[in-house]
Short mmCIF file of C-alpha atoms in Angstrom, two decimals:
data_model
loop_
_atom_site.label_atom_id
_atom_site.label_comp_id
_atom_site.label_asym_id
_atom_site.label_seq_id
_atom_site.Cartn_x
_atom_site.Cartn_y
_atom_site.Cartn_z
CA MET A 1 99.95 147.82 -9.35
CA ARG A 2 100.24 147.09 -5.65
CA LEU A 3 97.19 147.69 -3.52
CA PRO A 4 97.76 149.76 -0.37
CA PHE A 5 97.06 148.33 3.05
CA PRO A 6 93.45 148.90 4.10
CA ARG A 7 92.72 152.09 6.02
CA LEU A 8 91.29 150.70 9.22
CA ARG A 9 90.88 152.39 12.56
CA PRO A 10 93.75 151.13 14.72
CA ARG A 11 92.89 149.31 17.91
CA PRO A 12 94.41 150.41 21.22
CA ARG A 13 97.93 149.10 21.47
CA PRO A 14 98.53 146.52 24.17
CA GLY A 15 101.08 147.13 26.88
CA PRO A 16 104.63 145.87 26.55
CA ALA A 17 105.09 142.10 26.35
CA VAL A 18 106.26 140.46 29.56
CA PRO A 19 109.24 138.17 28.87
CA ALA A 20 108.52 134.51 29.60
CA PRO A 21 110.69 132.83 32.25
CA PRO A 22 113.16 130.65 30.30
CA ASP A 23 112.22 127.51 32.24
CA ALA A 24 108.45 128.10 32.23
CA PRO A 25 106.26 125.67 30.27
CA VAL A 26 104.73 127.18 27.17
CA MET A 27 101.35 125.72 28.16
CA GLU A 28 100.12 124.44 31.49
CA PHE A 29 96.59 123.20 32.19
CA ARG A 30 95.80 122.72 35.87
CA GLY A 31 92.40 121.06 36.15
CA VAL A 32 91.15 123.00 33.11
CA ALA A 33 87.55 122.23 32.14
CA LEU A 34 84.85 123.87 30.04
CA THR A 35 81.12 123.38 30.49
CA TYR A 36 78.64 125.04 28.15
CA PRO A 37 75.50 126.25 29.94
CA GLY A 38 72.28 124.40 29.25
CA PRO A 39 69.77 123.38 29.64
CA PRO A 40 71.14 120.81 29.94
CA PRO A 41 74.78 121.81 30.62
CA VAL A 42 77.34 120.15 28.34
CA GLU A 43 80.72 119.21 29.82
CA ALA A 44 82.67 119.71 26.60
CA LEU A 45 86.12 119.43 28.20
CA LYS A 46 86.47 117.51 31.45
CA PRO A 47 89.09 118.55 34.01
CA CYS A 48 92.51 117.89 32.51
CA GLU A 49 96.18 118.32 33.30
CA LEU A 50 98.72 119.13 30.59
CA THR A 51 102.22 120.57 30.49
CA VAL A 52 103.91 121.45 27.19
CA MET A 53 107.53 122.49 27.46
CA ARG A 54 109.35 124.83 25.10
CA GLY A 55 110.43 123.13 21.88
CA GLU A 56 108.00 120.19 22.06
CA PHE A 57 106.00 118.82 19.10
CA VAL A 58 102.61 117.62 20.38
CA THR A 59 99.74 116.18 18.34
CA ILE A 60 96.12 115.98 19.47
CA VAL A 61 93.81 113.34 17.95
CA GLY A 62 90.22 112.27 18.43
CA PRO A 63 87.02 111.54 16.48
CA SER A 64 84.51 114.20 15.43
CA GLY A 65 82.63 115.54 18.42
CA SER A 66 85.27 114.32 20.86
CA GLY A 67 86.18 117.76 22.18
CA LYS A 68 89.16 118.63 19.95
CA SER A 69 87.63 121.94 18.90
CA THR A 70 86.87 122.83 22.50
CA PHE A 71 90.45 122.03 23.44
CA LEU A 72 91.69 124.20 20.54
CA ASN A 73 89.50 127.12 21.61
CA VAL A 74 90.73 126.96 25.20
CA ALA A 75 94.40 126.44 24.26
CA GLY A 76 94.17 129.31 21.77
CA LEU A 77 92.58 131.69 24.33
CA LEU A 78 89.44 131.88 22.20
CA ASP A 79 87.29 130.49 25.04
CA SER A 80 87.83 130.77 28.79
CA PRO A 81 87.68 127.61 30.89
CA THR A 82 84.86 127.43 33.43
CA SER A 83 87.20 125.89 36.00
CA GLY A 84 90.90 125.32 36.51
CA ARG A 85 93.87 127.48 35.56
CA TYR A 86 95.58 127.91 32.20
CA LEU A 87 99.11 129.33 32.24
CA LEU A 88 100.58 130.47 28.93
CA ASP A 89 104.31 131.24 29.08
CA GLY A 90 103.94 131.34 32.86
CA ILE A 91 101.16 133.94 32.67
CA ASP A 92 97.95 132.95 34.47
CA THR A 93 95.17 133.68 31.99
CA ALA A 94 92.35 133.13 34.49
CA GLY A 95 90.37 136.30 35.02
CA LEU A 96 92.18 138.34 32.37
CA PRO A 97 89.96 140.97 30.73
CA ASP A 98 89.09 140.29 27.09
CA ARG A 99 91.44 143.04 25.89
CA ASP A 100 94.39 141.51 27.74
CA ARG A 101 93.53 137.99 26.56
CA THR A 102 93.41 139.25 22.97
CA ALA A 103 96.78 140.98 23.34
CA LEU A 104 98.34 137.90 24.96
CA ARG A 105 96.96 135.64 22.22
CA GLY A 106 98.33 137.92 19.51
CA ARG A 107 101.81 137.98 21.04
CA ARG A 108 102.18 134.37 22.12
CA ILE A 109 100.16 132.15 19.73
CA GLY A 110 100.45 131.70 15.96
CA PHE A 111 97.40 130.02 14.39
CA VAL A 112 97.37 127.83 11.27
CA PHE A 113 93.98 126.65 10.01
CA GLN A 114 92.78 124.11 7.46
CA SER A 115 91.26 126.77 5.19
CA PHE A 116 94.27 129.16 4.98
CA HIS A 117 92.15 132.33 5.50
CA LEU A 118 94.22 134.44 3.09
CA LEU A 119 92.88 137.66 1.56
CA PRO A 120 92.45 136.84 -2.15
CA HIS A 121 93.47 140.23 -3.57
CA ARG A 122 96.56 140.71 -1.42
CA SER A 123 100.01 139.42 -2.26
CA ALA A 124 101.70 136.76 -0.15
CA LEU A 125 103.86 139.48 1.41
CA GLU A 126 100.86 141.65 2.27
CA ASN A 127 98.93 138.70 3.74
CA VAL A 128 101.83 137.94 6.06
CA ALA A 129 102.48 141.58 7.00
CA LEU A 130 98.80 142.16 7.83
CA ALA A 131 99.27 139.95 10.89
CA LEU A 132 101.30 142.82 12.39
CA LEU A 133 98.94 145.61 11.33
CA TYR A 134 97.52 146.25 14.82
CA THR A 135 100.87 146.19 16.59
CA SER A 136 103.35 148.96 17.32
CA VAL A 137 105.72 147.60 14.66
CA PRO A 138 106.43 150.29 11.99
CA ARG A 139 105.32 149.52 8.43
CA ALA A 140 108.86 149.13 7.07
CA GLU A 141 109.68 146.60 9.78
CA ARG A 142 106.38 144.78 9.20
CA LEU A 143 107.34 144.25 5.57
CA ALA A 144 110.89 143.24 6.46
CA ARG A 145 109.65 140.69 8.97
CA ALA A 146 107.08 139.40 6.48
CA ARG A 147 109.83 138.86 3.88
CA ALA A 148 111.94 137.02 6.46
CA ALA A 149 108.98 134.80 7.40
CA LEU A 150 108.34 133.95 3.74
CA GLU A 151 112.02 133.09 3.34
CA GLN A 152 111.75 130.89 6.42
CA VAL A 153 108.98 128.81 4.80
CA GLY A 154 110.71 128.68 1.42
CA LEU A 155 108.53 131.22 -0.40
CA GLY A 156 110.74 134.27 -0.64
CA HIS A 157 110.51 134.07 -4.44
CA ARG A 158 106.67 134.21 -4.34
CA GLU A 159 106.12 137.34 -2.25
CA THR A 160 104.23 139.20 -5.00
CA ALA A 161 101.90 136.32 -5.89
CA VAL A 162 98.24 136.50 -4.85
CA PRO A 163 96.66 133.36 -3.34
CA GLY A 164 94.92 132.44 -6.59
CA ARG A 165 98.35 132.03 -8.22
CA LEU A 166 99.63 129.73 -5.47
CA SER A 167 99.20 126.00 -5.02
CA GLY A 168 97.41 124.67 -1.95
CA GLY A 169 100.72 123.82 -0.33
CA GLU A 170 102.10 127.29 -1.07
CA ARG A 171 98.99 128.92 0.39
CA GLN A 172 99.40 126.93 3.58
CA ARG A 173 103.06 127.95 3.73
CA VAL A 174 101.99 131.60 3.47
CA ALA A 175 99.54 130.96 6.32
CA ILE A 176 102.36 129.44 8.37
CA ALA A 177 104.57 132.46 7.61
CA ARG A 178 101.75 134.72 8.79
CA ALA A 179 101.57 132.69 12.03
CA LEU A 180 105.34 132.98 12.52
CA VAL A 181 105.78 136.68 11.76
CA GLY A 182 104.69 137.72 15.26
CA ARG A 183 107.41 135.46 16.75
CA PRO A 184 104.99 133.43 18.89
CA SER A 185 105.80 130.99 21.67
CA LEU A 186 103.35 128.39 20.32
CA LEU A 187 102.41 127.39 16.77
CA LEU A 188 98.86 126.02 17.05
CA CYS A 189 97.73 124.14 13.92
CA ASP A 190 94.17 122.95 13.33
CA GLU A 191 94.06 120.22 10.62
CA PRO A 192 96.84 121.98 8.64
CA THR A 193 96.85 119.30 5.89
CA GLY A 194 93.09 118.79 5.68
CA ASN A 195 92.70 120.66 2.36
CA LEU A 196 95.90 119.37 0.73
CA ASP A 197 96.77 116.49 -1.56
CA SER A 198 99.31 113.97 -0.34
CA ALA A 199 102.33 115.67 -1.96
CA ASN A 200 101.52 119.13 -0.58
CA ALA A 201 100.59 117.63 2.81
CA ALA A 202 103.99 115.94 3.01
CA SER A 203 105.68 119.24 2.15
CA VAL A 204 103.81 121.13 4.89
CA LEU A 205 104.53 118.41 7.46
CA ALA A 206 108.21 118.51 6.53
CA LEU A 207 108.15 122.27 7.14
CA LEU A 208 106.60 121.75 10.58
CA ASP A 209 109.37 119.25 11.33
CA GLU A 210 111.96 121.86 10.31
CA LEU A 211 110.36 124.52 12.51
CA HIS A 212 110.30 122.13 15.44
CA ALA A 213 113.95 121.19 14.85
CA ALA A 214 114.77 124.91 14.96
CA GLY A 215 113.19 125.18 18.44
CA MET A 216 109.56 126.12 17.73
CA THR A 217 106.89 124.67 20.04
CA VAL A 218 104.34 123.04 17.72
CA MET A 219 100.89 121.65 18.50
CA VAL A 220 98.87 119.99 15.73
CA ILE A 221 95.22 119.00 16.08
CA THR A 222 94.27 116.33 13.55
CA HIS A 223 92.09 113.31 12.83
CA ASP A 224 94.78 111.76 10.59
CA PRO A 225 96.88 109.05 12.34
CA GLY A 226 99.72 109.65 9.87
CA VAL A 227 99.88 113.32 10.82
CA ALA A 228 99.58 112.47 14.51
CA ALA A 229 102.58 110.17 14.23
CA ARG A 230 104.80 113.18 13.40
CA GLY A 231 104.49 114.44 16.96
CA ARG A 232 106.95 113.52 19.69
CA ARG A 233 103.96 113.25 22.03
CA THR A 234 100.40 112.32 21.09
CA LEU A 235 97.32 113.14 23.17
CA THR A 236 93.82 111.84 22.54
CA VAL A 237 90.53 113.58 23.25
CA HIS A 238 87.51 111.31 23.69
CA ASP A 239 84.19 112.36 25.21
CA GLY A 240 85.87 115.51 26.47
CA ARG A 241 88.67 113.64 28.27
CA LEU A 242 92.28 114.38 27.43
CA ARG A 243 94.71 111.47 27.73
CA GLU A 244 98.29 110.91 26.68
CA GLU A 245 99.14 108.05 24.33
CA VAL A 246 102.01 105.99 25.67
CA ALA A 247 104.22 104.35 23.05
CA ALA A 248 104.77 100.60 23.39
#
């Protein structure tokens, strides 16, 4: 028996999405920095410049405590920088109210995490469709888009399976489908292979390669040099400083 979607109070719907200029970078950091207040203050991300164009595959590496998580939080509009400007799809996010930042994040960024974050008693289809629950998309279209996203990641035949019946690699593919269903500009992945064995990790990385080849802008944050090597550009974070690795 299929469980119904949860009866939750809907949030206010955001205004209509503003189309991104076709030549605008997906991400642009202009002197972006983040300092946590003290005492003493901690300069978690030092002023940095970064431009990510549409269709790029960028990897971010660095040791524990280097500032990768801070970078992720700023890039994902989870934290606001204390200085500088962050443009997402040409939209200046500085000074946006929390409600507008949340709406922009939901429309423009698809998140993939190490721990999947799937609801255990919902099917793969329902887990993916729930990403659209607080949008203006009608229920029938939510389900249709969820099916299409599962097909895109090679799991159309597993739409009725709950997470406990899926392998680790399949669960991560469902999580990727959930990130894609909103048709984001940026797929932001935080250690997407961290909980997978080598075979499932290779399968997920191959899927990210396919998505990139199809035109998706992909950013992967990782501590694994092998994963980092999949990117067409690699950036390092060390002591809060962001630098680009230059190939020999």
